[in-house]
Coordinates of C-alpha atoms and ligand atoms in Angstrom, one line a residue:
X13 CA -7.9 -151.8 18.7
X14 CA -4.7 -149.9 19.0
X15 CA -1.8 -148.8 17.0
X16 CA 1.7 -149.1 18.3
X17 CA 3.3 -145.9 19.4
X18 CA 6.3 -145.1 17.2
X19 CA 9.3 -143.3 18.5
X20 CA 12.7 -142.4 17.1
X21 CA 12.0 -144.1 13.8
X22 CA 13.4 -142.9 10.5
X23 CA 11.0 -141.2 8.0
X24 CA 11.0 -144.2 5.6
X25 CA 10.0 -146.5 8.5
X26 CA 7.3 -144.1 9.7
X27 CA 5.8 -144.0 6.2
X28 CA 5.3 -147.8 6.5
X29 CA 4.6 -148.3 10.2
X30 CA 3.2 -145.2 11.8
X31 CA -0.5 -145.0 12.7
X32 CA -1.1 -148.6 11.7
X33 CA -4.2 -149.9 13.5
X34 CA -4.7 -153.7 14.1
X35 CA -8.2 -155.1 14.8
X36 CA -9.1 -158.2 16.8
X37 CA -8.3 -160.3 13.7
X38 CA -4.6 -159.4 13.6
X39 CA -4.6 -158.4 10.0
X40 CA -1.1 -157.4 8.6
X41 CA -2.2 -154.9 6.1
X42 CA -4.2 -151.8 7.1
X43 CA -7.9 -152.7 7.5
X44 CA -10.5 -150.8 5.5
X45 CA -13.4 -149.8 7.6
X46 CA -16.0 -149.0 5.0
X47 CA -18.8 -148.0 7.4
X48 CA -20.7 -144.8 7.9
X49 CA -21.6 -145.4 11.5
X50 CA -20.5 -147.5 14.5
X51 CA -22.6 -149.3 17.1
X52 CA -22.6 -149.0 20.9
X53 CA -22.7 -151.6 23.7
X54 CA -25.4 -149.8 25.6
X55 CA -27.4 -146.6 25.7
X56 CA -25.1 -145.3 28.4
X57 CA -22.0 -145.8 26.2
X58 CA -23.7 -144.0 23.3
X59 CA -24.6 -141.1 25.6
X60 CA -21.0 -140.9 27.0
X61 CA -19.5 -141.0 23.5
X62 CA -21.8 -138.3 22.2
X63 CA -20.9 -136.1 25.2
X64 CA -17.2 -136.7 24.5
X65 CA -16.7 -138.3 27.9
X66 CA -15.2 -141.5 26.3
X67 CA -13.4 -141.8 23.1
X68 CA -14.6 -143.9 20.3
X69 CA -15.9 -144.0 16.8
X70 CA -19.5 -142.8 16.2
X71 CA -19.8 -141.6 12.6
X72 CA -17.4 -141.5 9.7
X73 CA -17.9 -137.8 9.0
X74 CA -16.0 -137.2 12.3
X75 CA -13.8 -140.2 12.8
X76 CA -13.1 -143.5 11.1
X77 CA -10.3 -146.0 12.0
X78 CA -8.8 -146.0 8.5
X79 CA -9.0 -142.3 8.2
X80 CA -7.4 -142.0 11.7
X81 CA -4.5 -144.2 10.6
X82 CA -3.9 -142.0 7.6
X83 CA -4.0 -138.9 9.8
X84 CA -1.6 -140.3 12.4
X85 CA 0.9 -141.5 9.8
X86 CA 1.0 -138.2 7.9
X87 CA 1.2 -136.2 11.1
X88 CA 4.3 -138.2 12.1
X89 CA 5.9 -137.9 8.6
X90 CA 5.4 -134.1 8.7
X91 CA 6.7 -133.9 12.3
X92 CA 3.4 -132.4 13.4
X93 CA 1.3 -133.2 16.5
X94 CA -1.9 -134.0 14.6
X95 CA -3.5 -134.1 11.2
X96 CA -7.0 -133.8 9.9
X97 CA -7.9 -135.4 6.5
X98 CA -10.2 -133.8 4.0
X99 CA -11.9 -134.9 0.8
X100 CA -9.6 -132.9 -1.5
X101 CA -6.7 -130.5 -1.3
X102 CA -9.0 -127.6 -1.9
X103 CA -11.2 -128.8 0.9
X104 CA -8.1 -128.6 3.2
X105 CA -7.5 -125.0 2.2
X106 CA -11.1 -124.1 2.6
X107 CA -11.3 -125.7 6.0
X108 CA -8.2 -123.8 7.1
X109 CA -9.6 -120.4 5.9
X110 CA -13.2 -121.0 7.3
X111 CA -11.8 -122.1 10.7
X112 CA -9.1 -119.5 11.3
X113 CA -10.5 -116.4 9.6
X114 CA -13.6 -114.2 9.8
X115 CA -15.0 -111.2 8.0
X116 CA -12.6 -108.4 8.0
X117 CA -9.5 -110.5 8.1
X118 CA -6.7 -110.3 5.6
X119 CA -4.4 -112.9 3.9
X120 CA -1.0 -112.4 2.3
X121 CA -0.4 -115.1 -0.3
X122 CA 2.2 -116.0 -2.9
X123 CA 0.9 -115.1 -6.3
X124 CA 2.1 -118.2 -8.1
X125 CA -0.4 -120.7 -6.9
X126 CA -2.5 -123.6 -8.0
X127 CA -5.3 -122.1 -10.2
X128 CA -8.2 -123.1 -7.9
X129 CA -6.3 -121.7 -4.9
X130 CA -6.1 -118.3 -6.6
X131 CA -9.8 -118.5 -7.4
X132 CA -10.7 -119.4 -3.8
X133 CA -8.8 -116.5 -2.4
X134 CA -9.5 -113.9 -5.0
X135 CA -13.2 -114.7 -5.8
X136 CA -14.7 -116.9 -3.1
X137 CA -13.4 -115.7 0.2
X138 CA -14.0 -112.1 -0.7
X139 CA -17.8 -112.8 -0.6
X140 CA -17.3 -113.4 3.2
X141 CA -15.2 -110.3 3.7
X142 CA -11.8 -112.0 3.7
X143 CA -9.4 -110.3 1.4
X144 CA -6.0 -111.4 0.0
X145 CA -2.9 -109.5 -1.2
X146 CA -0.8 -111.5 -3.6
X147 CA 3.0 -111.1 -3.5
X148 CA 6.0 -112.6 -5.3
X149 CA 6.9 -115.5 -2.9
X150 CA 10.6 -114.9 -3.4
X151 CA 10.5 -111.2 -2.3
X152 CA 10.7 -111.0 1.5
X153 CA 10.3 -107.2 1.4
X154 CA 7.0 -107.7 -0.5
X155 CA 5.7 -110.1 2.2
X156 CA 6.5 -107.5 4.9
X157 CA 5.0 -104.6 2.9
X158 CA 1.8 -106.4 2.3
X159 CA 1.0 -107.1 5.9
X160 CA -1.8 -105.0 7.4
X161 CA -3.1 -104.7 11.0
X162 CA -5.8 -107.2 10.1
X163 CA -3.5 -109.8 8.5
X164 CA -4.1 -113.1 10.2
X165 CA -2.6 -115.6 7.8
X166 CA 0.3 -116.0 5.3
X167 CA 0.0 -118.7 2.6
X168 CA 2.5 -120.1 0.2
X169 CA 3.3 -122.9 -2.1
X170 CA 6.9 -124.0 -2.6
X171 CA 8.0 -124.9 -5.2
X172 CA 5.2 -123.1 -6.9
X173 CA 3.0 -124.5 -9.6
X174 CA 3.9 -124.4 -12.5
X175 CA 7.0 -122.1 -12.3
X176 CA 8.8 -123.9 -9.5
X177 CA 9.5 -120.6 -7.6
X178 CA 11.0 -121.4 -4.2
X179 CA 9.9 -119.5 -1.2
X180 CA 12.1 -119.3 1.9
X181 CA 9.8 -120.9 4.4
X182 CA 11.8 -120.1 7.5
X183 CA 12.1 -116.4 6.5
X184 CA 8.4 -116.0 5.7
X185 CA 7.5 -117.8 9.0
X186 CA 9.6 -115.2 10.9
X187 CA 7.7 -112.4 9.1
X188 CA 4.3 -114.0 10.0
X189 CA 5.2 -114.5 13.6
X190 CA 6.5 -111.0 14.0
X191 CA 2.9 -109.9 13.2
X192 CA 1.1 -112.6 15.2
X193 CA 0.0 -114.2 12.0
X194 CA 0.1 -117.9 11.0
X195 CA 2.1 -119.3 8.1
X196 CA 0.4 -122.1 6.0
X197 CA 2.4 -124.0 3.5
X198 CA 1.0 -126.0 0.6
X199 CA 3.4 -129.0 0.6
X200 CA 1.7 -130.9 -2.2
X201 CA 4.7 -130.7 -4.6
X202 CA 7.4 -131.9 -2.3
X203 CA 5.5 -134.1 0.1
X204 CA 7.1 -134.8 3.5
X205 CA 9.6 -137.1 1.8
X206 CA 11.4 -134.0 0.4
X207 CA 10.4 -131.1 2.7
X208 CA 9.0 -130.6 6.2
X209 CA 7.7 -127.0 6.5
X210 CA 6.7 -127.4 10.1
X211 CA 10.4 -128.0 11.0
X212 CA 11.2 -124.7 9.1
X213 CA 8.7 -122.7 11.2
X214 CA 5.4 -123.0 9.4
X215 CA 2.3 -123.3 11.6
X216 CA 0.3 -125.5 9.3
X217 CA 1.0 -127.7 6.3
X218 CA -1.6 -128.7 3.9
X219 CA -1.7 -131.3 1.1
X220 CA -3.4 -132.2 -2.0
X221 CA -3.0 -135.9 -1.2
X222 CA -4.5 -136.4 -4.7
X223 CA -1.0 -135.8 -6.0
X224 CA 2.2 -137.5 -4.8
X225 CA 0.7 -139.0 -1.6
X226 CA -1.6 -141.2 -3.7
X227 CA 1.0 -141.2 -6.4
X228 CA -0.9 -143.2 -8.8
X229 CA -3.7 -140.9 -9.9
X230 CA -6.4 -142.9 -8.3
X231 CA -8.2 -141.0 -5.5
X232 CA -8.8 -137.5 -4.3
X233 CA -7.8 -136.5 -0.8
X234 CA -6.3 -133.7 1.3
X235 CA -5.0 -133.1 4.8
X236 CA -3.9 -130.4 7.2
X237 CA -1.1 -131.0 9.7
X238 CA 0.0 -128.9 12.7
X239 CA -0.1 -128.6 16.4
X240 CA -3.0 -130.1 18.5
X241 CA -4.6 -126.8 19.2
X242 CA -4.9 -125.6 15.6
X243 CA -5.9 -129.0 14.3
X244 CA -8.6 -129.4 16.9
X245 CA -10.2 -126.2 15.7
X246 CA -10.0 -127.4 12.1
X247 CA -11.3 -130.8 13.1
X248 CA -14.4 -129.2 14.7
X249 CA -15.0 -127.4 11.4
X250 CA -14.6 -130.5 9.2
X251 CA -16.7 -132.5 11.6
X252 CA -19.5 -130.0 11.3
X253 CA -19.2 -128.8 7.7
X254 CA -18.4 -132.3 6.3
X255 CA -15.5 -132.1 3.8
X256 CA -14.3 -135.4 5.2
X257 CA -12.1 -138.0 3.6
X258 CA -13.7 -141.3 2.7
X259 CA -12.3 -144.4 4.4
X260 CA -11.7 -146.0 1.0
X261 CA -9.6 -143.0 -0.1
X262 CA -7.7 -143.0 3.2
X263 CA -6.9 -146.7 2.7
X264 CA -5.6 -146.0 -0.8
X265 CA -3.5 -143.0 0.5
X266 CA -2.0 -145.1 3.3
X267 CA -0.6 -147.5 0.7
X268 CA 0.6 -144.5 -1.3
X269 CA 2.6 -143.2 1.8
X270 CA 4.4 -146.6 2.1
X271 CA 6.3 -146.0 -1.2
X272 CA 6.4 -142.2 -1.1
X273 CA 10.1 -141.9 -0.3
X274 CA 11.2 -144.3 -3.0
X275 CA 8.9 -142.6 -5.6
X276 CA 10.0 -139.1 -4.8
X277 CA 13.6 -140.0 -5.1
X278 CA 13.1 -141.5 -8.5
X279 CA 10.7 -138.7 -9.6
X280 CA 13.5 -136.2 -8.8
X281 CA 16.2 -138.2 -10.5
X282 CA 14.2 -138.5 -13.7
X283 CA 13.1 -134.9 -13.6
X284 CA 16.6 -133.6 -13.2
X285 CA 17.8 -135.7 -16.2
X286 CA 14.9 -134.5 -18.3
X287 CA 15.4 -130.9 -17.2
X288 CA 19.1 -131.0 -18.2
X289 CA 18.1 -132.5 -21.6
X290 CA 15.5 -129.8 -22.2
X291 CA 18.0 -127.1 -21.4
X292 CA 20.1 -128.4 -24.3
X293 CA 17.2 -128.3 -26.9
X294 CA 17.4 -125.4 -29.4
X295 CA 13.6 -124.9 -29.4
X296 CA 13.4 -124.5 -25.7
X297 CA 13.7 -121.0 -24.4
X298 CA 13.8 -121.6 -20.7
X299 CA 13.6 -124.5 -18.2
X300 CA 12.2 -124.2 -14.7
X301 CA 13.4 -126.8 -12.2
X302 CA 14.8 -126.2 -8.7
X303 CA 17.4 -129.0 -9.1
X304 CA 19.1 -127.2 -12.0
X305 CA 22.1 -125.1 -11.2
X306 CA 20.6 -122.5 -13.5
X307 CA 17.5 -122.1 -11.2
X308 CA 17.8 -118.7 -9.6
X309 CA 17.1 -120.2 -6.2
X310 CA 19.1 -123.4 -6.5
X311 CA 21.0 -122.8 -3.2
X312 CA 17.8 -122.1 -1.3
X313 CA 16.1 -125.2 -2.8
X314 CA 19.1 -127.3 -1.8
X315 CA 18.9 -126.1 1.8
X316 CA 15.2 -126.5 2.1
X317 CA 14.3 -129.6 0.0
X318 CA 16.0 -133.0 -0.3
X319 CA 15.8 -132.9 -4.1
X320 CA 14.0 -131.0 -6.9
X321 CA 10.8 -133.0 -7.1
X322 CA 8.9 -134.2 -10.1
X323 CA 7.6 -131.0 -11.8
X324 CA 9.6 -129.5 -14.7
X325 CA 8.2 -126.5 -16.6
X326 CA 9.6 -125.1 -19.8
X327 CA 8.9 -122.4 -22.4
X328 CA 9.1 -123.4 -26.0
X329 CA 9.8 -120.9 -28.7
X330 CA 6.7 -120.0 -30.8
X331 CA 4.0 -119.4 -28.1
X332 CA 0.8 -121.3 -27.9
X333 CA 1.0 -122.9 -31.3
X334 CA 4.5 -124.4 -30.7
X335 CA 3.5 -125.5 -27.2
X336 CA 0.3 -127.2 -28.4
X337 CA 2.4 -129.0 -31.0
X338 CA 4.5 -130.6 -28.2
X339 CA 1.3 -131.6 -26.3
X340 CA -0.2 -133.1 -29.4
X341 CA 3.0 -134.9 -30.4
X342 CA 3.4 -137.1 -27.3
X343 CA 2.8 -140.8 -27.5
X344 CA 3.9 -142.0 -24.1
X345 CA 3.3 -139.0 -21.8
X346 CA -0.3 -138.5 -20.8
X347 CA -2.2 -135.4 -21.8
X348 CA -3.8 -134.5 -18.5
X349 CA -3.8 -131.7 -16.1
X350 CA -3.2 -134.0 -13.1
X351 CA 0.2 -134.4 -11.6
X352 CA 2.0 -136.5 -9.1
X353 CA 1.5 -139.8 -10.8
X354 CA 3.9 -142.6 -11.7
X355 CA 2.8 -141.8 -15.2
X356 CA 4.3 -138.7 -16.7
X357 CA 1.8 -136.0 -17.6
X358 CA 2.0 -132.9 -19.7
X359 CA -0.2 -129.8 -19.7
X360 CA -0.4 -126.4 -21.2
X361 CA -1.2 -124.3 -18.1
X362 CA -2.4 -121.1 -19.9
X363 CA -5.3 -123.0 -21.5
X364 CA -6.0 -125.6 -18.8
X365 CA -5.2 -125.2 -15.1
X366 CA -4.9 -121.4 -15.3
X367 CA -7.5 -120.8 -18.0
X368 CA -10.1 -119.4 -15.6
X369 CA -7.6 -116.9 -14.2
X370 CA -7.8 -113.6 -16.0
X371 CA -5.1 -113.1 -18.7
X372 CA -3.6 -110.2 -16.7
X373 CA -3.3 -112.3 -13.5
X374 CA -1.9 -115.1 -15.6
X375 CA 0.8 -112.9 -17.1
X376 CA 1.6 -111.5 -13.7
X377 CA 2.1 -115.1 -12.5
X378 CA 4.4 -115.8 -15.4
X379 CA 2.1 -118.3 -17.1
X380 CA 3.0 -117.4 -20.7
X381 CA 1.5 -119.0 -23.8
X382 CA 4.7 -121.1 -24.6
X383 CA 4.8 -122.6 -21.1
X384 CA 4.4 -126.4 -20.7
X385 CA 4.4 -128.3 -17.4
X386 CA 5.5 -131.9 -17.2
X387 CA 5.1 -134.0 -14.0
X388 CA 7.8 -136.4 -14.6
X389 CA 6.8 -140.0 -13.7
X390 CA 8.8 -143.2 -13.2
X391 CA 9.1 -144.4 -16.8
X392 CA 12.6 -144.7 -18.4
X393 CA 13.6 -141.1 -19.0
X394 CA 15.0 -141.8 -22.5
X395 CA 11.4 -142.7 -23.6
X396 CA 10.2 -139.3 -22.2
X397 CA 12.9 -137.4 -24.0
X398 CA 12.1 -139.1 -27.3
X399 CA 8.4 -138.4 -26.7
X400 CA 8.9 -134.6 -26.2
X401 CA 11.3 -134.5 -29.1
X402 CA 8.4 -135.5 -31.4
X403 CA 6.8 -132.1 -31.0
X404 CA 9.9 -130.0 -30.4
X405 CA 11.7 -130.8 -33.6
Ligands
PLP514 C1 -3.9 -130.1 -6.9 C2 -3.4 -129.1 -6.0 C3 -4.2 -128.5 -5.1 C4 -5.7 -128.9 -5.0 O1 -5.9 -130.2 -4.6 P1 -7.2 -131.1 -5.0 O2 -6.9 -132.4 -4.4 O3 -7.2 -131.1 -6.5 O4 -8.4 -130.4 -4.5 C5 -3.7 -127.6 -4.2 N1 -2.4 -127.2 -4.3 C6 -1.6 -127.8 -5.2 C7 -0.1 -127.3 -5.2 C8 -2.0 -128.7 -6.1 O5 -1.2 -129.2 -7.0

């Protein structure tokens, strides 16, 4: 079984063609290899495979043809040498940290992060002697000032969740490299269709594939992409510790990748239209969207990302009560904390995704009580406007 090598193909073509493996049956769609283990032709072949003398599939915790196809396709889409898939986005972050850090090491991270990422860095890794300093991702001086002699890794999300703060990936990569540290970028919000951090100088890109890569809210998944050397180390950790992606989920994610560019383009167009409409609503205090000219980092976002993406956040006048009224008013938009779906979703970050973060940390991250986050889907945007108007008026 072999996949054709793809060279000089455009991103949309890679999303459909790269990494595709074809078995002896010549199937046209990607085969789903739902098997935990693989058999050998002889005792000698088994022995050679276990020693790593010959390549092949042995056990799906390490390698599986469907998972390999997903890894190869995503690696090419991110312009990386290699990828390793994981069970979830959080498993990807954990695998990076467990592989590359040890007790006594230090991380500098942007402070506006996905809630579980904050928890992992601030509460879990500290148990193993790895500490984190959180900085404003937009403040390059703060990144520099936070670096210590034991800083091994810089971590950021851009645009951030839920406030869509944009970090200058190339500039932060320079800061990392000047101190022999690595830069890891969480690219879940943009996906490779809108932004390729490795091309901007990042050392590793990670994904919650649960979001836009699946794109339909079906399965959990994650991945890390980078050069061969780094990914080999992370692969050895995943192979041993076992936060591996299931073949079924890889198969689902492969079909998600095929429509990723189309979806991201439409997500962004809908989101921009909705953000402009929200800005004109009298009960809306502020709108956060990188595609808006009013976004403080509009120019940087334009340079760095192809378009603004799907996530629009806004602050309604009247705090939690007014915000909950909007959430309770919707008839079309789904009330769920998930994002990156063809279906639009709405959530109140302060009481859901960021509820387990301390109120002080929440305030520091700008998650105020009136804040709402919408992941704009692919419905007709007029229906979404009418839906939000129900609770806003
Ligand atoms: C959802 C999300 C994660 C975590 O991914 P899971 O697949 O839920 O584990 C990490 N980062 C960002 C930006 C996310 O949106």
